[in-house]
Each structure stands twice: as structure tokens, then as C-alpha cells.
Amino acid sequence: MNDAVEVVHILDELRPSGAEVMLIESKPIFEEHGVTMRVIATGARVGSLSAEFEARGVAVAHLPFRGRPSFLRALRGCVPARAVVHVHTERASFWVCLYFRARGYRVVRSIHSVFEFTGALRLRRMVQRRVLAVCGVKLIAVTPAVQENEWRRFRVRTRAINNYCSPRFAATSRETLPVDRTRPSAVNTPVVVSVGNCGPAKNHEALLEALRIAADRDTSWRYIHIGAEDRATARELALVATLPAGTVEYVGVQDPLPALQRADLFVMPSIYEGLGIAALEAISAGVPTLLADSPGLRTFKSAEGVWWTATEPAAIADQLVRIAQTPPTELVRRAQRARTWALSAFSMRRSIDAWLIEYGSTQGVGEHR
């Protein structure tokens, strides 16, 4: 086949989440190997990250999802002949994949989360995934945990290609913590950071309650949240108001690296994730990390040095207190052990090599293994 490959990525709203960020960060490497990309946003809004894609030279089309055949026809109008179609959305993925496969396109479907569907929905997804596999759609799980869930819940075999983060996080290696814990003061209140767009699965409400519980036990943290806040619940915002002024900063969408560089702790209390790119970024940057023991995040169980918690506020508070009382040298030692594991287990180059195979490109495959 022609060495030049164009991949059309079908996404929801273009928000600063895992799939979108990975595409932006890895675009130059794909282009080195003859793979170009364009993006179709199918959310109600095109999304805040569309400008970043366009600034990087990626063509962006916005086609809001409609549950009608006309949507599929319009979608095809945005996809060049002989392009590879890479579907990232769970919504309508069966019909989109089947439509393009029936028209001779090479179709790849990423499964980005541990979907715990039950009842009739589980059976429907099981049938749909099996049909796609029989039709030649490549089903890709973004971690072994997602792969295991797809087999256990839907009896569908997938290939696991690990998500990855930018190498610039790994280039930020710390051997100390920002706060001098030997001289407690308002200025030296330790900083905990979370990264992720607000939504029920992120469980920010439990974290905010945990901060209040920890404060009642004479353990104060300053909390910085990075990510889109337009979907924060009323209860989440009400909980922010119950904490002392200056305790919580919702800073919106921005590069998380500067905040991670001055963080004493990264926390991800999610109820479920696919992988949790933000967690991988924090661990790679050498930040002490507290994760919820939940589907998707358990991928990091192999990372000796990560702290773990249940998803309930009291359990998170217990760990916040325990971590605050841990000697800084021990925190740094644990963080460095986790970082060493992450840099070995998650390689952007290795994952891109695997994606090149799925896209049908052979340029450079194997060079970075």
C-alpha cells in the first residue's frame, strides 16, 4: 500500500482530555512516519481544544451528532477516500464503524474506558462489538485493564496499546518537595493538585469533603484543580464555598506541568477511568500520587510507591492526613520508585509503533522498541 497514510479521528467535543492531548503531543512523531491526521468533533460544541489542533496544522471539522442516517452520510463527506477511520467515541460507535467498514474503509476503534455496562445495554454492546470484530474493525483497548474488562464483560478480544503522556513530563525529575514541612505556616501549606474536567466520574465532591474532614483533624491542604469546570455540579460548587477562603483554586484549562512542579501531592479520586493520563503525567514527573482504587486506575497497581484510597470522603481524608505526616524524604523516595516504573511501562514511541501497524503504515516500525 502507499506509505502515506491519512487518519481521520472521530471524537466527541474537543476537550483537554486523554485522547485529544495524546494526539496533539504525538502528531510530529506520526508525521515522521508518514501518517497525517485530521479531526472530526461530533459533540454539541466543537470544544476548546479545536484552536490548539488547528494551530498544530490539523484540519478540524465540526459535525454535531444526530441519531439519523443523514449524520452518517454527512460524516462520510468529511472523510477522504482511502483514509483510515479511527473512532474514539462510545456513542454510536457501532453504527459509525459499521457504516465505514461496509464502504471499504480501514476502521480502528479505541475503547478508552472501563465500561461497566449491565443488563440489556451490556448484551447490546456485546453483540455490537462481536459484529464489528467479525467485520474486520480493529478493536483497541487503551490499557490491559480495559482489555481485561472487554473480555470479562463482553467476551470480546482486543489488542491493548497503552495510552501515553508527553515526554516533557518525564523530563521534570524532582528530588525534593516544594514545601519546607519543618516550618509550618500559611505560606507553607502543602499543595494538592488534581487534573481532569469536572464530571461525576471524577469524584471531585468526595475530594472536597475529604479536605474539610482533614482540616477538622488539623491537617490543611491547598487544593488546585486544573480542567474544564463547566460541568461541575451544584453540590461540588457548594462544597467549595464551605472551605476557608484560599483553600481551593479552580484555575480552568491550562498546561498542568507548572502546577505539578510546585505540587506536594497529586490526587485522582475517580470512580473509574480508562487509564488516567493525568495520573501518568504526575507519576512521570515525580510527584507523590494518591489514586482511587477504582477500575482503570488499578493499572498503576504495579507502580510501587503510589498511595491508594477508596473513593469515599473519609477514606481520602485518612490518606491526606497520613501523607501530610509522612517525612518528605519518604514521600520523595516513593515518588521516584513510581516514576521509574512509569517510564519503563509507558513509552510514547512504543505505543506509536503499535498504532502505525494498526494504521497500515510500515515506516519506522520497530525503530523505537
C-alpha positions as YAML, in Angstrom:
chain: A
units: angstrom
residues:
- id: 1
  name: MET
  ca: [0.00, 0.00, 0.00]
- id: 2
  name: ASN
  ca: [1.00, 3.65, -0.31]
- id: 3
  name: ASP
  ca: [3.34, 4.59, 2.51]
- id: 4
  name: ALA
  ca: [1.48, 7.88, 3.14]
- id: 5
  name: VAL
  ca: [-1.48, 7.33, 5.45]
- id: 6
  name: GLU
  ca: [-4.14, 9.83, 6.49]
- id: 7
  name: VAL
  ca: [-6.07, 9.05, 9.68]
- id: 8
  name: VAL
  ca: [-9.39, 10.72, 10.46]
- id: 9
  name: HIS
  ca: [-10.05, 10.76, 14.21]
- id: 10
  name: ILE
  ca: [-13.72, 10.87, 15.18]
- id: 11
  name: LEU
  ca: [-14.08, 12.35, 18.65]
- id: 12
  name: ASP
  ca: [-16.76, 13.99, 20.79]
- id: 13
  name: GLU
  ca: [-16.27, 17.59, 21.93]
- id: 14
  name: LEU
  ca: [-12.59, 18.52, 21.68]
- id: 15
  name: ARG
  ca: [-11.75, 18.98, 25.33]
- id: 16
  name: PRO
  ca: [-8.37, 18.69, 27.08]
- id: 17
  name: SER
  ca: [-8.75, 15.01, 27.92]
- id: 18
  name: GLY
  ca: [-6.64, 11.95, 27.27]
- id: 19
  name: ALA
  ca: [-7.25, 11.13, 23.60]
- id: 20
  name: GLU
  ca: [-7.10, 14.72, 22.38]
- id: 21
  name: VAL
  ca: [-3.95, 15.57, 24.31]
- id: 22
  name: MET
  ca: [-2.19, 12.41, 23.13]
- id: 23
  name: LEU
  ca: [-3.00, 13.23, 19.50]
- id: 24
  name: ILE
  ca: [-1.64, 16.76, 19.80]
- id: 25
  name: GLU
  ca: [1.53, 15.65, 21.57]
- id: 26
  name: SER
  ca: [2.28, 12.79, 19.18]
- id: 27
  name: LYS
  ca: [1.40, 14.48, 15.87]
- id: 28
  name: PRO
  ca: [5.05, 15.28, 14.95]
- id: 29
  name: ILE
  ca: [6.14, 11.69, 15.58]
- id: 30
  name: PHE
  ca: [3.34, 10.26, 13.44]
- id: 31
  name: GLU
  ca: [4.27, 12.67, 10.67]
- id: 32
  name: GLU
  ca: [7.88, 11.46, 10.83]
- id: 33
  name: HIS
  ca: [6.50, 8.07, 9.80]
- id: 34
  name: GLY
  ca: [4.20, 9.27, 7.03]
- id: 35
  name: VAL
  ca: [0.94, 9.44, 9.00]
- id: 36
  name: THR
  ca: [-1.08, 12.65, 8.91]
- id: 37
  name: MET
  ca: [-4.27, 13.34, 10.82]
- id: 38
  name: ARG
  ca: [-7.47, 15.29, 10.70]
- id: 39
  name: VAL
  ca: [-10.17, 15.50, 13.38]
- id: 40
  name: ILE
  ca: [-13.96, 15.47, 13.39]
- id: 41
  name: ALA
  ca: [-15.70, 16.72, 16.53]
- id: 42
  name: THR
  ca: [-19.18, 15.25, 16.98]
- id: 43
  name: GLY
  ca: [-20.14, 16.96, 20.23]
- id: 44
  name: ALA
  ca: [-22.78, 19.65, 20.50]
- id: 45
  name: ARG
  ca: [-19.85, 22.10, 20.65]
- id: 46
  name: VAL
  ca: [-16.59, 21.84, 18.78]
- id: 47
  name: GLY
  ca: [-14.68, 22.26, 22.04]
- id: 48
  name: SER
  ca: [-11.94, 24.46, 23.46]
- id: 49
  name: LEU
  ca: [-9.10, 22.35, 22.09]
- id: 50
  name: SER
  ca: [-10.07, 22.89, 18.43]
- id: 51
  name: ALA
  ca: [-7.89, 26.01, 18.24]
- id: 52
  name: GLU
  ca: [-4.89, 24.03, 19.51]
- id: 53
  name: PHE
  ca: [-5.40, 21.36, 16.86]
- id: 54
  name: GLU
  ca: [-5.65, 23.98, 14.12]
- id: 55
  name: ALA
  ca: [-2.56, 25.79, 15.46]
- id: 56
  name: ARG
  ca: [-0.68, 22.49, 15.07]
- id: 57
  name: GLY
  ca: [-1.83, 22.21, 11.44]
- id: 58
  name: VAL
  ca: [-4.60, 19.65, 11.99]
- id: 59
  name: ALA
  ca: [-7.80, 20.17, 9.99]
- id: 60
  name: VAL
  ca: [-10.85, 20.22, 12.27]
- id: 61
  name: ALA
  ca: [-14.45, 19.64, 11.18]
- id: 62
  name: HIS
  ca: [-17.46, 20.01, 13.47]
- id: 63
  name: LEU
  ca: [-20.41, 17.76, 12.82]
- id: 64
  name: PRO
  ca: [-22.76, 17.55, 15.84]
- id: 65
  name: PHE
  ca: [-24.12, 14.05, 16.38]
- id: 66
  name: ARG
  ca: [-27.63, 13.30, 15.17]
- id: 67
  name: GLY
  ca: [-29.27, 9.92, 15.55]
- id: 68
  name: ARG
  ca: [-30.26, 9.75, 11.90]
- id: 69
  name: PRO
  ca: [-28.78, 8.18, 8.74]
- id: 70
  name: SER
  ca: [-28.13, 11.67, 7.39]
- id: 71
  name: PHE
  ca: [-25.48, 12.10, 10.08]
- id: 72
  name: LEU
  ca: [-23.53, 9.11, 8.73]
- id: 73
  name: ARG
  ca: [-23.75, 10.43, 5.19]
- id: 74
  name: ALA
  ca: [-22.55, 13.85, 6.32]
- id: 75
  name: LEU
  ca: [-19.74, 12.21, 8.26]
- id: 76
  name: ARG
  ca: [-18.58, 10.37, 5.18]
- id: 77
  name: GLY
  ca: [-18.45, 13.69, 3.37]
- id: 78
  name: CYS
  ca: [-15.74, 14.77, 5.82]
- id: 79
  name: VAL
  ca: [-13.60, 11.66, 5.30]
- id: 80
  name: PRO
  ca: [-11.29, 11.42, 2.27]
- id: 81
  name: ALA
  ca: [-11.25, 8.28, 0.19]
- id: 82
  name: ARG
  ca: [-8.69, 5.71, 1.35]
- id: 83
  name: ALA
  ca: [-8.30, 7.36, 4.75]
- id: 84
  name: VAL
  ca: [-8.14, 5.29, 7.92]
- id: 85
  name: VAL
  ca: [-11.12, 5.98, 10.18]
- id: 86
  name: HIS
  ca: [-10.25, 5.97, 13.89]
- id: 87
  name: VAL
  ca: [-13.36, 6.11, 16.10]
- id: 88
  name: HIS
  ca: [-12.80, 7.24, 19.69]
- id: 89
  name: THR
  ca: [-16.40, 7.84, 20.82]
- id: 90
  name: GLU
  ca: [-18.50, 5.21, 22.56]
- id: 91
  name: ARG
  ca: [-21.71, 6.90, 21.46]
- id: 92
  name: ALA
  ca: [-22.93, 5.49, 18.12]
- id: 93
  name: SER
  ca: [-19.54, 3.84, 17.59]
- id: 94
  name: PHE
  ca: [-21.17, 0.65, 16.32]
- id: 95
  name: TRP
  ca: [-23.08, 2.40, 13.55]
- id: 96
  name: VAL
  ca: [-20.19, 4.66, 12.58]
- id: 97
  name: CYS
  ca: [-17.71, 1.76, 12.43]
- id: 98
  name: LEU
  ca: [-20.13, -0.48, 10.53]
- id: 99
  name: TYR
  ca: [-21.02, 2.26, 8.05]
- id: 100
  name: PHE
  ca: [-17.43, 3.00, 7.10]
- id: 101
  name: ARG
  ca: [-16.35, -0.64, 7.13]
- id: 102
  name: ALA
  ca: [-19.18, -1.51, 4.73]
- id: 103
  name: ARG
  ca: [-17.78, 1.11, 2.37]
- id: 104
  name: GLY
  ca: [-14.33, -0.40, 2.37]
- id: 105
  name: TYR
  ca: [-12.55, 1.86, 4.82]
- id: 106
  name: ARG
  ca: [-9.93, 0.58, 7.22]
- id: 107
  name: VAL
  ca: [-11.57, 1.20, 10.63]
- id: 108
  name: VAL
  ca: [-9.96, 1.31, 14.08]
- id: 109
  name: ARG
  ca: [-11.99, 1.64, 17.27]
- id: 110
  name: SER
  ca: [-10.35, 2.79, 20.51]
- id: 111
  name: ILE
  ca: [-12.00, 1.77, 23.77]
- id: 112
  name: HIS
  ca: [-10.98, 4.46, 26.23]
- id: 113
  name: SER
  ca: [-12.61, 3.42, 29.49]
- id: 114
  name: VAL
  ca: [-13.61, 0.51, 31.69]
- id: 115
  name: PHE
  ca: [-17.28, 0.45, 30.69]
- id: 116
  name: GLU
  ca: [-19.25, -1.40, 33.34]
- id: 117
  name: PHE
  ca: [-22.46, -1.75, 31.36]
- id: 118
  name: THR
  ca: [-25.07, -4.13, 32.79]
- id: 119
  name: GLY
  ca: [-28.38, -5.68, 31.79]
- id: 120
  name: ALA
  ca: [-29.75, -5.07, 28.30]
- id: 121
  name: LEU
  ca: [-27.11, -2.46, 27.49]
- id: 122
  name: ARG
  ca: [-24.35, -4.94, 28.26]
- id: 123
  name: LEU
  ca: [-25.90, -7.54, 25.96]
- id: 124
  name: ARG
  ca: [-26.36, -4.97, 23.20]
- id: 125
  name: ARG
  ca: [-22.76, -3.82, 23.43]
- id: 126
  name: MET
  ca: [-21.58, -7.45, 23.48]
- id: 127
  name: VAL
  ca: [-23.38, -8.20, 20.20]
- id: 128
  name: GLN
  ca: [-22.23, -4.95, 18.61]
- id: 129
  name: ARG
  ca: [-18.57, -5.43, 19.50]
- id: 130
  name: ARG
  ca: [-18.61, -9.00, 18.21]
- id: 131
  name: VAL
  ca: [-20.20, -7.91, 14.92]
- id: 132
  name: LEU
  ca: [-17.54, -5.23, 14.46]
- id: 133
  name: ALA
  ca: [-14.77, -7.75, 15.14]
- id: 134
  name: VAL
  ca: [-16.20, -10.15, 12.55]
- id: 135
  name: CYS
  ca: [-16.43, -7.29, 10.04]
- id: 136
  name: GLY
  ca: [-12.74, -6.51, 10.43]
- id: 137
  name: VAL
  ca: [-12.85, -3.46, 12.69]
- id: 138
  name: LYS
  ca: [-9.69, -3.32, 14.83]
- id: 139
  name: LEU
  ca: [-10.76, -3.07, 18.48]
- id: 140
  name: ILE
  ca: [-8.05, -1.49, 20.63]
- id: 141
  name: ALA
  ca: [-8.07, -1.19, 24.43]
- id: 142
  name: VAL
  ca: [-6.03, 1.70, 25.84]
- id: 143
  name: THR
  ca: [-4.68, -0.36, 28.77]
- id: 144
  name: PRO
  ca: [-4.56, -4.02, 29.82]
- id: 145
  name: ALA
  ca: [-7.25, -3.17, 32.41]
- id: 146
  name: VAL
  ca: [-9.62, -2.04, 29.65]
- id: 147
  name: GLN
  ca: [-8.67, -5.13, 27.64]
- id: 148
  name: GLU
  ca: [-9.50, -7.39, 30.57]
- id: 149
  name: ASN
  ca: [-12.85, -5.67, 31.11]
- id: 150
  name: GLU
  ca: [-13.80, -6.03, 27.43]
- id: 151
  name: TRP
  ca: [-13.17, -9.76, 27.62]
- id: 152
  name: ARG
  ca: [-14.77, -10.34, 31.01]
- id: 153
  name: ARG
  ca: [-17.87, -8.23, 30.37]
- id: 154
  name: PHE
  ca: [-18.39, -8.55, 26.61]
- id: 155
  name: ARG
  ca: [-16.34, -11.64, 25.68]
- id: 156
  name: VAL
  ca: [-14.54, -9.64, 23.00]
- id: 157
  name: ARG
  ca: [-10.84, -9.92, 22.32]
- id: 158
  name: THR
  ca: [-8.99, -6.65, 21.83]
- id: 159
  name: ARG
  ca: [-5.41, -5.59, 21.35]
- id: 160
  name: ALA
  ca: [-4.00, -3.46, 24.17]
- id: 161
  name: ILE
  ca: [-1.98, -0.39, 23.17]
- id: 162
  name: ASN
  ca: [-1.10, 1.66, 26.21]
- id: 163
  name: ASN
  ca: [-2.02, 5.32, 26.41]
- id: 164
  name: TYR
  ca: [0.94, 7.57, 26.97]
- id: 165
  name: CYS
  ca: [1.87, 11.08, 28.03]
- id: 166
  name: SER
  ca: [4.27, 13.63, 26.65]
- id: 167
  name: PRO
  ca: [7.98, 13.03, 27.33]
- id: 168
  name: ARG
  ca: [8.20, 16.58, 28.72]
- id: 169
  name: PHE
  ca: [6.62, 15.33, 31.97]
- id: 170
  name: ALA
  ca: [9.31, 12.70, 32.33]
- id: 171
  name: ALA
  ca: [11.93, 15.39, 31.79]
- id: 172
  name: THR
  ca: [10.78, 17.03, 35.03]
- id: 173
  name: SER
  ca: [12.53, 14.95, 37.66]
- id: 174
  name: ARG
  ca: [12.35, 16.18, 41.27]
- id: 175
  name: GLU
  ca: [14.36, 15.05, 44.23]
- id: 176
  name: THR
  ca: [12.72, 17.43, 46.72]
- id: 177
  name: LEU
  ca: [9.26, 18.66, 47.59]
- id: 178
  name: PRO
  ca: [8.26, 22.33, 47.20]
- id: 179
  name: VAL
  ca: [7.17, 22.84, 50.82]
- id: 180
  name: ASP
  ca: [9.50, 23.03, 53.81]
- id: 181
  name: ARG
  ca: [7.44, 20.98, 56.24]
- id: 182
  name: THR
  ca: [9.78, 21.73, 59.11]
- id: 183
  name: ARG
  ca: [8.44, 25.31, 59.29]
- id: 184
  name: PRO
  ca: [4.62, 25.12, 59.04]
- id: 185
  name: SER
  ca: [2.95, 28.35, 58.05]
- id: 186
  name: ALA
  ca: [0.17, 29.63, 55.83]
- id: 187
  name: VAL
  ca: [2.72, 30.08, 53.07]
- id: 188
  name: ASN
  ca: [3.99, 26.54, 53.52]
- id: 189
  name: THR
  ca: [0.60, 24.82, 53.46]
- id: 190
  name: PRO
  ca: [1.15, 21.79, 51.21]
- id: 191
  name: VAL
  ca: [-0.48, 21.87, 47.78]
- id: 192
  name: VAL
  ca: [-2.57, 19.06, 46.35]
- id: 193
  name: VAL
  ca: [-3.38, 19.15, 42.63]
- id: 194
  name: SER
  ca: [-5.97, 17.31, 40.57]
- id: 195
  name: VAL
  ca: [-6.26, 17.42, 36.79]
- id: 196
  name: GLY
  ca: [-9.43, 16.49, 34.95]
- id: 197
  name: ASN
  ca: [-12.58, 18.01, 33.51]
- id: 198
  name: CYS
  ca: [-15.34, 18.19, 36.11]
- id: 199
  name: GLY
  ca: [-17.90, 15.40, 35.89]
- id: 200
  name: PRO
  ca: [-19.47, 12.71, 38.10]
- id: 201
  name: ALA
  ca: [-16.82, 10.09, 37.32]
- id: 202
  name: LYS
  ca: [-14.03, 12.39, 38.56]
- id: 203
  name: ASN
  ca: [-15.48, 12.34, 42.10]
- id: 204
  name: HIS
  ca: [-14.34, 15.86, 42.98]
- id: 205
  name: GLU
  ca: [-17.15, 16.16, 45.51]
- id: 206
  name: ALA
  ca: [-15.59, 13.41, 47.62]
- id: 207
  name: LEU
  ca: [-12.19, 15.11, 47.47]
- id: 208
  name: LEU
  ca: [-13.64, 18.43, 48.61]
- id: 209
  name: GLU
  ca: [-15.39, 16.73, 51.51]
- id: 210
  name: ALA
  ca: [-12.15, 14.95, 52.36]
- id: 211
  name: LEU
  ca: [-10.30, 18.28, 52.50]
- id: 212
  name: ARG
  ca: [-12.86, 19.54, 55.03]
- id: 213
  name: ILE
  ca: [-12.54, 16.36, 57.13]
- id: 214
  name: ALA
  ca: [-8.73, 16.60, 57.05]
- id: 215
  name: ALA
  ca: [-8.88, 20.26, 58.11]
- id: 216
  name: ASP
  ca: [-11.05, 19.27, 61.08]
- id: 217
  name: ARG
  ca: [-8.19, 16.94, 62.04]
- id: 218
  name: ASP
  ca: [-5.66, 19.81, 61.94]
- id: 219
  name: THR
  ca: [-4.33, 18.85, 58.51]
- id: 220
  name: SER
  ca: [-4.69, 21.63, 55.96]
- id: 221
  name: TRP
  ca: [-4.06, 21.37, 52.25]
- id: 222
  name: ARG
  ca: [-4.38, 23.96, 49.50]
- id: 223
  name: TYR
  ca: [-6.20, 22.44, 46.53]
- id: 224
  name: ILE
  ca: [-5.64, 23.43, 42.90]
- id: 225
  name: HIS
  ca: [-7.98, 21.99, 40.28]
- id: 226
  name: ILE
  ca: [-6.97, 22.10, 36.62]
- id: 227
  name: GLY
  ca: [-9.53, 21.31, 33.94]
- id: 228
  name: ALA
  ca: [-12.82, 22.41, 32.43]
- id: 229
  name: GLU
  ca: [-15.30, 23.37, 35.13]
- id: 230
  name: ASP
  ca: [-18.44, 23.95, 33.05]
- id: 231
  name: ARG
  ca: [-19.82, 20.56, 34.09]
- id: 232
  name: ALA
  ca: [-19.20, 20.94, 37.80]
- id: 233
  name: THR
  ca: [-22.31, 20.03, 39.79]
- id: 234
  name: ALA
  ca: [-24.11, 22.47, 42.03]
- id: 235
  name: ARG
  ca: [-23.10, 20.35, 45.02]
- id: 236
  name: GLU
  ca: [-19.44, 20.49, 44.04]
- id: 237
  name: LEU
  ca: [-19.54, 24.28, 43.86]
- id: 238
  name: ALA
  ca: [-21.41, 24.43, 47.17]
- id: 239
  name: LEU
  ca: [-18.69, 22.32, 48.81]
- id: 240
  name: VAL
  ca: [-16.03, 24.74, 47.57]
- id: 241
  name: ALA
  ca: [-17.89, 27.53, 49.37]
- id: 242
  name: THR
  ca: [-17.78, 25.62, 52.68]
- id: 243
  name: LEU
  ca: [-13.97, 25.59, 52.76]
- id: 244
  name: PRO
  ca: [-11.91, 28.52, 54.07]
- id: 245
  name: ALA
  ca: [-11.11, 31.26, 51.58]
- id: 246
  name: GLY
  ca: [-7.97, 30.48, 49.60]
- id: 247
  name: THR
  ca: [-8.19, 26.73, 50.22]
- id: 248
  name: VAL
  ca: [-9.48, 25.90, 46.73]
- id: 249
  name: GLU
  ca: [-8.43, 27.29, 43.35]
- id: 250
  name: TYR
  ca: [-10.30, 26.27, 40.23]
- id: 251
  name: VAL
  ca: [-7.93, 27.57, 37.57]
- id: 252
  name: GLY
  ca: [-9.58, 26.12, 34.46]
- id: 253
  name: VAL
  ca: [-7.93, 24.57, 31.43]
- id: 254
  name: GLN
  ca: [-4.17, 25.10, 31.30]
- id: 255
  name: ASP
  ca: [-0.91, 23.21, 30.97]
- id: 256
  name: PRO
  ca: [-0.74, 21.09, 34.16]
- id: 257
  name: LEU
  ca: [3.05, 20.85, 34.25]
- id: 258
  name: PRO
  ca: [3.75, 24.13, 36.10]
- id: 259
  name: ALA
  ca: [1.25, 23.19, 38.82]
- id: 260
  name: LEU
  ca: [2.71, 19.69, 39.12]
- id: 261
  name: GLN
  ca: [6.17, 21.18, 39.54]
- id: 262
  name: ARG
  ca: [5.03, 23.03, 42.67]
- id: 263
  name: ALA
  ca: [2.67, 20.32, 43.98]
- id: 264
  name: ASP
  ca: [3.31, 18.30, 47.11]
- id: 265
  name: LEU
  ca: [0.72, 15.72, 46.06]
- id: 266
  name: PHE
  ca: [-1.32, 14.75, 43.02]
- id: 267
  name: VAL
  ca: [-4.68, 13.12, 43.67]
- id: 268
  name: MET
  ca: [-7.13, 11.38, 41.33]
- id: 269
  name: PRO
  ca: [-10.21, 10.17, 43.24]
- id: 270
  name: SER
  ca: [-12.10, 8.99, 40.14]
- id: 271
  name: ILE
  ca: [-14.81, 6.35, 40.34]
- id: 272
  name: TYR
  ca: [-13.48, 4.93, 37.06]
- id: 273
  name: GLU
  ca: [-11.02, 5.82, 34.30]
- id: 274
  name: GLY
  ca: [-9.68, 4.31, 31.11]
- id: 275
  name: LEU
  ca: [-6.13, 4.90, 32.27]
- id: 276
  name: GLY
  ca: [-5.95, 8.38, 33.72]
- id: 277
  name: ILE
  ca: [-3.46, 10.27, 31.57]
- id: 278
  name: ALA
  ca: [-3.21, 12.97, 34.22]
- id: 279
  name: ALA
  ca: [-2.11, 10.37, 36.76]
- id: 280
  name: LEU
  ca: [0.55, 9.08, 34.37]
- id: 281
  name: GLU
  ca: [1.78, 12.65, 33.83]
- id: 282
  name: ALA
  ca: [2.05, 13.27, 37.57]
- id: 283
  name: ILE
  ca: [3.82, 9.98, 38.28]
- id: 284
  name: SER
  ca: [6.20, 10.55, 35.35]
- id: 285
  name: ALA
  ca: [7.01, 13.99, 36.74]
- id: 286
  name: GLY
  ca: [7.97, 12.50, 40.10]
- id: 287
  name: VAL
  ca: [5.03, 13.91, 42.08]
- id: 288
  name: PRO
  ca: [3.79, 11.92, 45.10]
- id: 289
  name: THR
  ca: [0.49, 10.46, 43.90]
- id: 290
  name: LEU
  ca: [-2.73, 9.35, 45.60]
- id: 291
  name: LEU
  ca: [-5.12, 7.33, 43.43]
- id: 292
  name: ALA
  ca: [-8.54, 5.85, 43.99]
- id: 293
  name: ASP
  ca: [-8.61, 2.05, 43.96]
- id: 294
  name: SER
  ca: [-11.04, 2.02, 41.05]
- id: 295
  name: PRO
  ca: [-11.36, 0.49, 37.56]
- id: 296
  name: GLY
  ca: [-8.78, 1.86, 35.14]
- id: 297
  name: LEU
  ca: [-6.57, 3.40, 37.79]
- id: 298
  name: ARG
  ca: [-5.68, -0.09, 39.01]
- id: 299
  name: THR
  ca: [-3.35, -0.19, 36.02]
- id: 300
  name: PHE
  ca: [-0.96, 1.68, 38.32]
- id: 301
  name: LYS
  ca: [-1.04, -1.05, 40.99]
- id: 302
  name: SER
  ca: [2.31, -2.22, 39.65]
- id: 303
  name: ALA
  ca: [3.82, 1.16, 40.47]
- id: 304
  name: GLU
  ca: [5.43, 0.68, 43.86]
- id: 305
  name: GLY
  ca: [5.25, 3.99, 45.67]
- id: 306
  name: VAL
  ca: [1.78, 5.17, 44.66]
- id: 307
  name: TRP
  ca: [-0.63, 5.85, 47.54]
- id: 308
  name: TRP
  ca: [-4.12, 4.31, 47.35]
- id: 309
  name: THR
  ca: [-7.54, 5.18, 48.73]
- id: 310
  name: ALA
  ca: [-11.16, 4.14, 48.49]
- id: 311
  name: THR
  ca: [-13.46, 6.65, 46.76]
- id: 312
  name: GLU
  ca: [-15.35, 7.74, 49.90]
- id: 313
  name: PRO
  ca: [-14.51, 11.11, 51.51]
- id: 314
  name: ALA
  ca: [-13.48, 9.61, 54.88]
- id: 315
  name: ALA
  ca: [-11.01, 7.23, 53.24]
- id: 316
  name: ILE
  ca: [-9.49, 10.02, 51.12]
- id: 317
  name: ALA
  ca: [-9.20, 12.21, 54.23]
- id: 318
  name: ASP
  ca: [-7.39, 9.43, 56.11]
- id: 319
  name: GLN
  ca: [-4.77, 9.27, 53.38]
- id: 320
  name: LEU
  ca: [-4.41, 13.05, 53.17]
- id: 321
  name: VAL
  ca: [-3.65, 13.12, 56.88]
- id: 322
  name: ARG
  ca: [-1.27, 10.16, 56.63]
- id: 323
  name: ILE
  ca: [0.62, 11.66, 53.69]
- id: 324
  name: ALA
  ca: [0.90, 15.03, 55.43]
- id: 325
  name: GLN
  ca: [2.52, 13.28, 58.39]
- id: 326
  name: THR
  ca: [4.97, 11.29, 56.23]
- id: 327
  name: PRO
  ca: [8.60, 12.52, 56.23]
- id: 328
  name: PRO
  ca: [9.43, 14.39, 53.00]
- id: 329
  name: THR
  ca: [12.34, 12.07, 52.25]
- id: 330
  name: GLU
  ca: [9.98, 9.08, 52.27]
- id: 331
  name: LEU
  ca: [7.49, 10.86, 50.01]
- id: 332
  name: VAL
  ca: [10.22, 11.65, 47.50]
- id: 333
  name: ARG
  ca: [11.60, 8.10, 47.67]
- id: 334
  name: ARG
  ca: [8.19, 6.58, 46.95]
- id: 335
  name: ALA
  ca: [7.53, 9.05, 44.13]
- id: 336
  name: GLN
  ca: [10.85, 8.21, 42.47]
- id: 337
  name: ARG
  ca: [10.09, 4.47, 42.61]
- id: 338
  name: ALA
  ca: [6.74, 5.06, 40.92]
- id: 339
  name: ARG
  ca: [8.35, 7.32, 38.33]
- id: 340
  name: THR
  ca: [10.93, 4.67, 37.42]
- id: 341
  name: TRP
  ca: [8.15, 2.15, 36.83]
- id: 342
  name: ALA
  ca: [6.07, 4.56, 34.73]
- id: 343
  name: LEU
  ca: [8.94, 5.48, 32.43]
- id: 344
  name: SER
  ca: [9.54, 1.79, 31.77]
- id: 345
  name: ALA
  ca: [5.90, 0.71, 31.38]
- id: 346
  name: PHE
  ca: [4.57, 3.60, 29.27]
- id: 347
  name: SER
  ca: [6.51, 4.62, 26.19]
- id: 348
  name: MET
  ca: [5.08, 7.03, 23.64]
- id: 349
  name: ARG
  ca: [7.37, 5.69, 20.95]
- id: 350
  name: ARG
  ca: [6.48, 2.07, 21.65]
- id: 351
  name: SER
  ca: [2.75, 2.81, 21.55]
- id: 352
  name: ILE
  ca: [3.08, 4.84, 18.37]
- id: 353
  name: ASP
  ca: [4.91, 1.94, 16.73]
- id: 354
  name: ALA
  ca: [1.89, -0.24, 17.58]
- id: 355
  name: TRP
  ca: [-0.52, 2.35, 16.18]
- id: 356
  name: LEU
  ca: [1.49, 2.56, 12.95]
- id: 357
  name: ILE
  ca: [0.85, -1.15, 12.46]
- id: 358
  name: GLU
  ca: [-2.89, -0.71, 13.02]
- id: 359
  name: TYR
  ca: [-3.00, 2.20, 10.57]
- id: 360
  name: GLY
  ca: [-1.24, 0.14, 7.92]
- id: 361
  name: SER
  ca: [1.98, 2.16, 7.85]
- id: 362
  name: THR
  ca: [5.31, 0.37, 7.96]
- id: 363
  name: GLN
  ca: [7.55, 3.44, 8.02]
- id: 364
  name: GLY
  ca: [9.85, 3.24, 11.01]
- id: 365
  name: VAL
  ca: [8.02, 0.44, 12.78]
- id: 366
  name: GLY
  ca: [10.33, -1.18, 15.30]
- id: 367
  name: GLU
  ca: [12.87, 1.65, 15.38]
- id: 368
  name: HIS
  ca: [11.94, 2.70, 18.91]
- id: 369
  name: ARG
  ca: [11.24, -0.61, 20.60]
...
